[in-house]
Amino acid sequence: MEHSPEKQIVCTKTLYGYADLGLLNIRNIDLPEKLHCLPKTARVRKNKRVLGRSIEERPASIENCTEFGHWEVDLVIGSKSGNDDALLTMSERKTREYRMIRIPGRDPNGVMEALREVRSQYEEHWDDVFKTITTDNGSEFSLLSGLEDLIRRFIPKGCRIESFTNEQICQIEVWCNSLPRKILGYSTPDELFEDEPDRIYTVVA
């Protein structure tokens, strides 16, 4: 039996509502994209954001971007076909400092290994520099969405990330962090970020 578009939308909203309330043994992230449940296009997407807390759980105090140490994390995909690499992207909300780390073959274990590598750089100061790490599948990530637009100037959608060298990826990261931002009073992310670890290390010492 075929259902009208209106019934399909109601059905979808109800399904997501049940998932939100915990009445189903699934999460919203395990369901197809909202309001796109036509049989020919419906598919279950794997959760490719595998780290941190959901954005809905983020304290309101983080939203004003006045406290250092709160990061947003996402994956940037190049080619959707084949076993291409991905980029783990991390952005600190106050300074807009940006990190790009290659994940070979999009392996979830590679994501954890990348974070372990970042953690080793800060050692005992990890909890001060990375107070929270937030991930999400929704459009609420305006900060990362804007940064992905910058990345796409160099790595267009569909272009294989594995075709870029580590040096080229590093150069893109440097360019992003050296770009003066209006929201930062035309300072660069690097300029603001460099002051924060110095302050933390001084306080700890």
Coordinates of N, CA and C in Angstrom, one line a residue:
M1 N 0.8 -1.2 0.0 CA 0.0 0.0 0.0 C 0.9 1.2 0.0
E2 N 0.6 2.2 -0.9 CA 1.4 3.4 -0.9 C 0.8 4.5 0.0
H3 N 1.7 5.2 0.6 CA 1.3 6.3 1.6 C 1.5 7.7 0.9
S4 N 0.7 8.6 1.3 CA 0.9 10.0 0.7 C 2.1 10.6 1.4
P5 N 2.7 11.6 0.7 CA 3.8 12.3 1.3 C 3.6 12.8 2.7
E6 N 2.3 13.3 2.9 CA 2.0 13.8 4.3 C 2.1 12.7 5.3
K7 N 1.6 11.5 5.0 CA 1.7 10.4 5.9 C 3.1 10.0 6.1
Q8 N 3.9 10.0 5.1 CA 5.3 9.7 5.2 C 6.1 10.6 6.1
I9 N 5.8 11.9 6.1 CA 6.4 12.9 6.9 C 6.0 12.6 8.4
V10 N 4.7 12.4 8.6 CA 4.3 12.1 10.0 C 4.9 10.9 10.5
C11 N 5.0 9.9 9.7 CA 5.6 8.6 10.1 C 7.1 8.8 10.5
T12 N 7.8 9.6 9.7 CA 9.2 9.9 10.0 C 9.4 10.7 11.2
K13 N 8.6 11.7 11.4 CA 8.7 12.5 12.7 C 8.4 11.6 13.9
T14 N 7.4 10.8 13.8 CA 7.1 9.9 14.9 C 8.2 9.0 15.2
L15 N 8.8 8.4 14.2 CA 10.0 7.5 14.4 C 11.1 8.2 15.1
Y16 N 11.4 9.4 14.6 CA 12.5 10.1 15.3 C 12.2 10.5 16.7
G17 N 10.9 10.8 16.9 CA 10.5 11.1 18.3 C 10.6 10.0 19.2
Y18 N 10.3 8.8 18.8 CA 10.4 7.6 19.6 C 11.9 7.4 19.9
A19 N 12.8 7.6 18.9 CA 14.2 7.4 19.1 C 14.7 8.4 20.1
D20 N 14.3 9.6 20.0 CA 14.7 10.7 21.0 C 14.3 10.3 22.4
L21 N 13.1 9.7 22.6 CA 12.6 9.4 23.9 C 13.2 8.1 24.4
G22 N 14.0 7.4 23.6 CA 14.6 6.2 24.1 C 13.6 5.0 24.0
L23 N 12.6 5.1 23.3 CA 11.6 4.0 23.2 C 11.9 3.0 22.2
L24 N 12.9 3.2 21.4 CA 13.4 2.3 20.4 C 14.9 2.0 20.7
N25 N 15.3 0.8 20.4 CA 16.6 0.3 20.7 C 17.6 0.8 19.6
I26 N 17.4 2.1 19.2 CA 18.2 2.7 18.1 C 18.4 4.2 18.5
R27 N 19.3 4.9 17.8 CA 19.5 6.3 18.0 C 19.1 7.0 16.7
N28 N 18.8 8.3 16.8 CA 18.5 9.1 15.6 C 19.6 9.0 14.6
I29 N 20.8 8.9 15.0 CA 22.0 8.9 14.1 C 22.0 7.6 13.3
D30 N 21.3 6.6 13.8 CA 21.2 5.3 13.0 C 20.1 5.3 12.0
L31 N 19.3 6.3 12.0 CA 18.2 6.4 11.0 C 18.5 7.2 9.8
P32 N 17.8 7.0 8.7 CA 18.1 7.8 7.5 C 17.8 9.3 7.8
E33 N 18.3 10.1 6.9 CA 18.1 11.6 7.1 C 16.7 11.9 7.2
K34 N 16.4 12.9 8.2 CA 15.0 13.2 8.5 C 14.2 13.7 7.2
L35 N 13.0 13.2 7.1 CA 12.0 13.6 6.1 C 12.5 13.1 4.7
H36 N 13.4 12.2 4.6 CA 13.9 11.6 3.4 C 13.8 10.1 3.5
C37 N 12.5 9.6 3.6 CA 12.3 8.2 3.8 C 11.7 7.5 2.6
L38 N 11.7 8.0 1.4 CA 11.2 7.3 0.3 C 11.9 6.0 0.1
P39 N 11.2 4.9 -0.2 CA 11.9 3.6 -0.3 C 13.1 3.6 -1.2
K40 N 13.1 4.3 -2.3 CA 14.2 4.3 -3.3 C 15.4 5.0 -2.8
T41 N 15.3 5.8 -1.8 CA 16.5 6.6 -1.3 C 16.8 6.3 0.1
A42 N 15.9 5.7 0.9 CA 16.2 5.5 2.3 C 17.3 4.5 2.5
R43 N 18.2 4.9 3.4 CA 19.3 4.0 3.8 C 19.8 4.4 5.2
V44 N 20.3 3.5 5.9 CA 20.8 3.8 7.2 C 22.3 4.2 7.1
R45 N 22.6 5.4 7.6 CA 23.9 5.9 7.6 C 24.7 5.5 8.9
K46 N 25.9 5.1 8.7 CA 26.7 4.7 9.8 C 27.1 6.0 10.5
N47 N 27.3 6.0 11.8 CA 27.8 7.1 12.6 C 29.2 7.3 12.3
K48 N 29.6 8.3 11.5 CA 31.0 8.6 11.2 C 31.6 9.6 12.2
R49 N 30.7 10.2 13.0 CA 31.3 11.0 14.1 C 31.3 10.1 15.4
V50 N 32.5 9.6 15.7 CA 32.5 8.5 16.7 C 33.1 9.0 18.0
L51 N 33.3 10.3 18.1 CA 34.0 10.8 19.3 C 33.1 11.8 20.1
G52 N 33.3 11.9 21.4 CA 32.8 13.0 22.1 C 31.3 12.9 22.4
R53 N 30.7 14.0 23.0 CA 29.3 14.0 23.4 C 28.5 14.7 22.3
S54 N 27.2 14.4 22.4 CA 26.3 15.0 21.4 C 26.2 16.5 21.7
I55 N 26.0 17.3 20.6 CA 25.9 18.7 20.7 C 24.8 19.1 21.6
E56 N 23.7 18.3 21.7 CA 22.6 18.6 22.6 C 23.0 18.6 24.1
E57 N 24.0 17.9 24.4 CA 24.5 17.8 25.8 C 25.5 18.9 26.1
R58 N 25.8 19.8 25.2 CA 26.9 20.8 25.5 C 26.3 21.9 26.4
P59 N 27.0 22.2 27.5 CA 26.6 23.2 28.4 C 26.4 24.6 27.7
A60 N 25.4 25.3 28.1 CA 25.1 26.6 27.5 C 26.3 27.6 27.6
S61 N 27.1 27.4 28.7 CA 28.3 28.3 28.9 C 29.3 28.2 27.8
I62 N 29.3 27.1 27.0 CA 30.3 26.9 26.0 C 29.9 27.8 24.7
E63 N 28.6 28.0 24.6 CA 28.1 28.6 23.4 C 28.6 30.0 23.1
N64 N 29.0 30.8 24.2 CA 29.4 32.2 24.0 C 30.9 32.3 23.6
C65 N 31.6 31.1 23.5 CA 32.9 31.1 23.0 C 33.9 32.0 23.8
T66 N 33.7 32.2 25.0 CA 34.6 33.0 25.8 C 35.6 32.2 26.7
E67 N 35.3 30.9 26.8 CA 36.2 30.0 27.6 C 37.0 29.1 26.6
F68 N 38.3 29.1 26.8 CA 39.2 28.3 26.0 C 39.1 26.8 26.3
G69 N 39.3 26.0 25.3 CA 39.4 24.6 25.5 C 38.2 23.7 25.1
H70 N 37.3 24.3 24.4 CA 36.1 23.6 23.9 C 36.2 23.4 22.4
W71 N 36.2 22.2 21.9 CA 36.5 21.8 20.5 C 35.3 21.1 19.9
E72 N 35.2 21.4 18.6 CA 34.3 20.7 17.7 C 35.0 19.8 16.8
V73 N 34.5 18.6 16.5 CA 35.2 17.6 15.7 C 34.3 17.0 14.7
D74 N 34.9 16.8 13.5 CA 34.1 16.3 12.4 C 35.1 15.5 11.5
L75 N 34.5 14.8 10.5 CA 35.3 14.2 9.4 C 35.0 14.8 8.1
V76 N 36.1 15.2 7.4 CA 35.9 15.7 6.0 C 36.2 14.5 5.0
I77 N 35.3 14.3 4.2 CA 35.4 13.1 3.2 C 35.8 13.7 1.8
G78 N 36.7 13.1 1.1 CA 37.0 13.4 -0.2 C 36.1 12.7 -1.2
S79 N 36.6 11.6 -1.7 CA 35.9 10.7 -2.6 C 35.0 9.8 -1.8
K80 N 33.8 9.6 -2.2 CA 32.9 8.7 -1.5 C 33.1 7.3 -2.0
S81 N 33.7 7.1 -3.2 CA 33.9 5.8 -3.7 C 35.4 5.3 -3.4
G82 N 35.5 4.1 -3.2 CA 36.9 3.6 -3.0 C 37.3 3.7 -1.6
N83 N 38.5 3.2 -1.2 CA 39.0 3.3 0.1 C 39.9 4.5 0.3
D84 N 39.3 5.7 0.2 CA 40.0 6.9 0.3 C 40.3 7.3 1.7
D85 N 41.2 8.2 2.0 CA 41.5 8.7 3.3 C 40.4 9.7 3.7
A86 N 40.4 10.1 4.9 CA 39.5 11.2 5.4 C 40.4 12.1 6.3
L87 N 39.8 13.3 6.6 CA 40.5 14.2 7.4 C 39.7 14.4 8.7
L88 N 40.3 14.2 9.9 CA 39.8 14.5 11.1 C 40.0 16.0 11.4
T89 N 38.9 16.7 11.5 CA 39.1 18.2 11.7 C 38.7 18.5 13.1
M90 N 39.4 19.4 13.7 CA 39.2 19.9 15.1 C 39.3 21.4 15.1
S91 N 38.3 22.0 15.8 CA 38.3 23.5 15.8 C 38.0 23.9 17.3
E92 N 38.9 24.8 17.8 CA 38.7 25.3 19.2 C 37.8 26.6 19.0
R93 N 36.7 26.6 19.8 CA 35.6 27.6 19.6 C 36.1 29.0 19.9
K94 N 36.9 29.2 20.9 CA 37.2 30.6 21.3 C 38.2 31.2 20.3
T95 N 39.2 30.5 19.9 CA 40.3 31.0 19.1 C 40.1 30.7 17.6
R96 N 39.2 29.8 17.3 CA 39.1 29.3 15.9 C 40.3 28.5 15.4
E97 N 41.2 28.1 16.3 CA 42.3 27.3 15.9 C 41.9 26.0 15.3
Y98 N 42.5 25.6 14.3 CA 42.1 24.5 13.4 C 43.2 23.4 13.4
R99 N 42.7 22.2 13.4 CA 43.6 21.0 13.3 C 43.1 20.1 12.2
M100 N 43.9 19.6 11.3 CA 43.5 18.7 10.3 C 44.5 17.5 10.4
I101 N 43.9 16.3 10.5 CA 44.7 15.1 10.7 C 44.2 14.0 9.7
R102 N 45.1 13.5 8.9 CA 44.8 12.5 7.9 C 44.4 11.2 8.7
I103 N 43.3 10.6 8.2 CA 42.9 9.3 8.8 C 43.0 8.3 7.6
P104 N 44.0 7.4 7.6 CA 44.1 6.5 6.5 C 42.9 5.5 6.3
G105 N 42.4 5.5 5.2 CA 41.3 4.5 4.9 C 40.0 4.7 5.7
R106 N 39.9 5.9 6.4 CA 38.7 6.1 7.1 C 38.4 5.1 8.2
D107 N 39.5 4.5 8.7 CA 39.4 3.5 9.8 C 39.1 4.1 11.1
P108 N 38.0 3.7 11.8 CA 37.7 4.3 13.1 C 38.8 4.2 14.1
N109 N 39.6 3.1 14.0 CA 40.7 3.0 14.9 C 41.8 4.1 14.6
G110 N 41.8 4.6 13.3 CA 42.7 5.7 12.9 C 42.3 7.0 13.6
V111 N 41.0 7.2 13.8 CA 40.5 8.3 14.5 C 41.0 8.4 15.9
M112 N 40.9 7.2 16.6 CA 41.4 7.1 18.0 C 42.9 7.3 18.1
E113 N 43.6 6.8 17.1 CA 45.1 6.9 17.1 C 45.5 8.4 16.8
A114 N 44.7 9.1 16.0 CA 45.0 10.5 15.8 C 44.8 11.3 17.1
L115 N 43.7 11.0 17.8 CA 43.5 11.7 19.1 C 44.6 11.4 20.1
R116 N 45.1 10.1 20.1 CA 46.1 9.8 21.0 C 47.4 10.5 20.7
E117 N 47.6 10.7 19.4 CA 48.8 11.5 18.9 C 48.7 12.9 19.4
V118 N 47.5 13.5 19.3 CA 47.3 14.9 19.7 C 47.5 15.0 21.2
R119 N 46.9 14.0 21.9 CA 47.0 14.0 23.4 C 48.5 13.9 23.9
S120 N 49.3 13.2 23.1 CA 50.7 13.1 23.5 C 51.5 14.4 23.4
Q121 N 50.9 15.3 22.6 CA 51.6 16.6 22.4 C 51.4 17.5 23.6
Y122 N 50.3 17.2 24.3 CA 50.0 18.1 25.5 C 50.2 17.4 26.8
E123 N 50.2 16.1 26.8 CA 50.5 15.3 28.0 C 49.7 15.7 29.2
E124 N 50.3 16.2 30.3 CA 49.5 16.5 31.5 C 48.6 17.7 31.4
H125 N 48.8 18.5 30.3 CA 47.9 19.7 30.1 C 46.7 19.4 29.2
W126 N 46.5 18.1 28.8 CA 45.5 17.7 27.9 C 44.1 18.2 28.4
D127 N 43.8 18.0 29.7 CA 42.5 18.4 30.2 C 42.3 19.9 30.3
D128 N 43.3 20.6 30.2 CA 43.2 22.1 30.2 C 43.0 22.6 28.8
V129 N 43.7 22.0 27.8 CA 43.6 22.4 26.4 C 42.3 21.9 25.8
F130 N 41.9 20.6 26.2 CA 40.8 20.0 25.6 C 39.8 19.6 26.7
K131 N 39.1 20.7 27.1 CA 38.1 20.5 28.2 C 36.9 19.7 27.7
T132 N 36.4 20.0 26.5 CA 35.3 19.2 25.9 C 35.6 19.0 24.4
I133 N 35.1 17.9 23.9 CA 35.2 17.6 22.5 C 33.8 17.2 22.0
T134 N 33.2 18.0 21.2 CA 31.8 17.8 20.8 C 31.7 17.4 19.3
T135 N 30.8 16.4 19.1 CA 30.6 15.9 17.7 C 29.1 16.0 17.5
D136 N 28.7 16.0 16.2 CA 27.3 16.0 15.9 C 27.1 15.8 14.4
N137 N 25.9 15.3 14.0 CA 25.6 15.1 12.6 C 24.8 16.2 12.0
G138 N 24.4 17.1 12.8 CA 23.4 18.1 12.3 C 24.0 19.4 11.8
S139 N 23.2 20.3 11.4 CA 23.6 21.6 10.9 C 24.1 22.6 11.9
E140 N 24.0 22.2 13.2 CA 24.4 23.1 14.3 C 25.9 23.4 14.3
F141 N 26.7 22.7 13.6 CA 28.1 22.9 13.5 C 28.4 24.0 12.5
S142 N 27.9 25.2 12.8 CA 28.2 26.3 11.9 C 29.7 26.6 11.8
L143 N 30.4 26.4 12.9 CA 31.8 26.7 13.0 C 32.6 25.8 12.0
L144 N 32.3 24.5 12.2 CA 33.0 23.6 11.3 C 32.6 23.7 9.9
S145 N 31.3 24.0 9.7 CA 30.8 24.1 8.3 C 31.6 25.2 7.6
G146 N 31.8 26.3 8.3 CA 32.5 27.4 7.6 C 33.9 27.0 7.3
L147 N 34.6 26.3 8.2 CA 35.9 25.9 8.0 C 36.0 24.9 6.9
E148 N 35.0 24.0 6.8 CA 35.0 23.0 5.7 C 35.0 23.8 4.4
D149 N 34.2 24.9 4.3 CA 34.2 25.7 3.1 C 35.6 26.2 2.7
L150 N 36.4 26.5 3.7 CA 37.7 26.9 3.4 C 38.6 25.8 2.9
I151 N 38.4 24.6 3.5 CA 39.1 23.4 3.0 C 38.8 23.1 1.6
R152 N 37.5 23.3 1.2 CA 37.0 22.9 -0.1 C 37.6 23.8 -1.2
R153 N 38.2 24.9 -0.8 CA 39.0 25.8 -1.8 C 40.2 25.0 -2.3
F154 N 40.7 24.1 -1.5 CA 41.9 23.4 -1.8 C 41.6 21.9 -2.2
I155 N 40.6 21.3 -1.5 CA 40.2 19.9 -1.7 C 38.7 19.9 -2.0
P156 N 38.4 20.0 -3.3 CA 37.0 20.0 -3.7 C 36.3 18.7 -3.4
K157 N 35.0 18.7 -3.2 CA 34.3 17.5 -3.0 C 34.5 16.5 -4.1
G158 N 34.7 15.3 -3.8 CA 34.9 14.2 -4.8 C 36.3 14.0 -5.1
C159 N 37.2 14.9 -4.7 CA 38.6 14.8 -4.9 C 39.2 13.9 -3.9
R160 N 40.0 12.9 -4.3 CA 40.6 12.0 -3.3 C 41.6 12.6 -2.4
I161 N 41.4 12.5 -1.1 CA 42.3 13.0 -0.2 C 43.7 12.4 -0.2
E162 N 43.7 11.1 -0.5 CA 44.9 10.4 -0.5 C 45.9 10.9 -1.6
S163 N 45.4 11.7 -2.5 CA 46.2 12.3 -3.6 C 47.0 13.5 -3.1
F164 N 46.7 14.0 -1.9 CA 47.4 15.1 -1.3 C 48.4 14.6 -0.3
T165 N 49.6 15.2 -0.3 CA 50.7 14.8 0.6 C 50.4 15.4 1.9
N166 N 51.1 14.9 2.9 CA 51.0 15.4 4.3 C 51.4 16.9 4.4
E167 N 52.4 17.2 3.6 CA 52.9 18.6 3.5 C 51.8 19.5 3.0
Q168 N 51.1 19.1 1.9 CA 50.0 19.9 1.4 C 48.9 20.1 2.4
I169 N 48.6 19.1 3.1 CA 47.5 19.2 4.1 C 48.0 20.1 5.2
C170 N 49.2 20.0 5.6 CA 49.8 20.9 6.6 C 49.7 22.4 6.1
Q171 N 50.0 22.6 4.9 CA 49.9 24.0 4.3 C 48.5 24.5 4.4
I172 N 47.5 23.7 4.1 CA 46.1 24.1 4.2 C 45.8 24.5 5.6
E173 N 46.2 23.7 6.6 CA 46.0 24.0 8.0 C 46.6 25.3 8.4
V174 N 47.9 25.5 7.9 CA 48.6 26.8 8.2 C 47.8 28.0 7.6
W175 N 47.4 27.8 6.4 CA 46.6 28.9 5.8 C 45.4 29.3 6.5
C176 N 44.6 28.3 7.0 CA 43.4 28.5 7.7 C 43.7 29.2 9.0
N177 N 44.8 28.8 9.7 CA 45.1 29.4 11.0 C 45.8 30.8 10.9
S178 N 46.2 31.1 9.7 CA 46.9 32.4 9.5 C 46.0 33.4 8.9
L179 N 44.7 33.1 8.7 CA 43.7 34.0 8.1 C 43.1 34.9 9.1
P180 N 43.2 36.2 9.0 CA 42.6 37.1 10.0 C 41.1 36.9 9.9
R181 N 40.4 36.9 11.0 CA 39.0 36.7 11.1 C 38.3 38.0 11.7
K182 N 37.2 38.4 11.1 CA 36.5 39.5 11.6 C 36.0 39.2 13.0
I183 N 35.5 38.0 13.2 CA 34.9 37.6 14.5 C 36.0 37.6 15.6
L184 N 37.3 37.6 15.2 CA 38.4 37.6 16.2 C 39.0 39.0 16.2
G185 N 38.3 40.0 15.8 CA 38.9 41.4 15.7 C 40.0 41.5 14.7
Y186 N 39.9 40.7 13.7 CA 40.9 40.6 12.6 C 42.3 40.1 13.1
S187 N 42.3 39.4 14.3 CA 43.4 38.6 14.7 C 43.4 37.3 13.9
T188 N 44.4 36.5 13.9 CA 44.4 35.2 13.3 C 44.2 34.2 14.4
P189 N 43.7 33.0 14.1 CA 43.5 31.9 15.1 C 44.9 31.6 15.8
D190 N 45.9 31.5 15.0 CA 47.3 31.2 15.6 C 47.7 32.2 16.6
E191 N 47.4 33.5 16.4 CA 47.8 34.6 17.3 C 47.1 34.4 18.7
L192 N 45.8 34.1 18.6 CA 45.1 33.9 19.9 C 45.4 32.6 20.5
F193 N 45.5 31.6 19.7 CA 45.7 30.2 20.3 C 47.1 30.2 21.1
E194 N 48.1 30.8 20.5 CA 49.4 30.7 21.1 C 49.5 31.2 22.5
D195 N 48.6 32.2 22.8 CA 48.6 32.8 24.2 C 48.0 31.9 25.2
E196 N 47.1 31.0 24.8 CA 46.3 30.1 25.7 C 47.2 29.1 26.4
P197 N 47.9 28.2 25.6 CA 48.8 27.3 26.3 C 49.9 28.0 27.2
D198 N 50.4 29.1 26.7 CA 51.4 29.8 27.6 C 50.8 30.2 28.9
R199 N 49.5 30.7 28.9 CA 48.8 31.0 30.1 C 48.6 29.8 31.0
I200 N 48.2 28.7 30.4 CA 47.9 27.5 31.1 C 49.2 27.0 31.8
Y201 N 50.3 26.9 31.0 CA 51.6 26.4 31.6 C 52.1 27.3 32.7
T202 N 51.9 28.6 32.5 CA 52.3 29.5 33.6 C 51.6 29.3 34.9
V203 N 50.3 29.2 34.8 CA 49.4 29.0 36.0 C 49.8 27.7 36.6
V204 N 50.0 26.6 35.8 CA 50.4 25.3 36.4 C 51.7 25.3 37.1
A205 N 52.7 26.0 36.4 CA 54.0 26.1 37.0 C 54.0 26.9 38.3

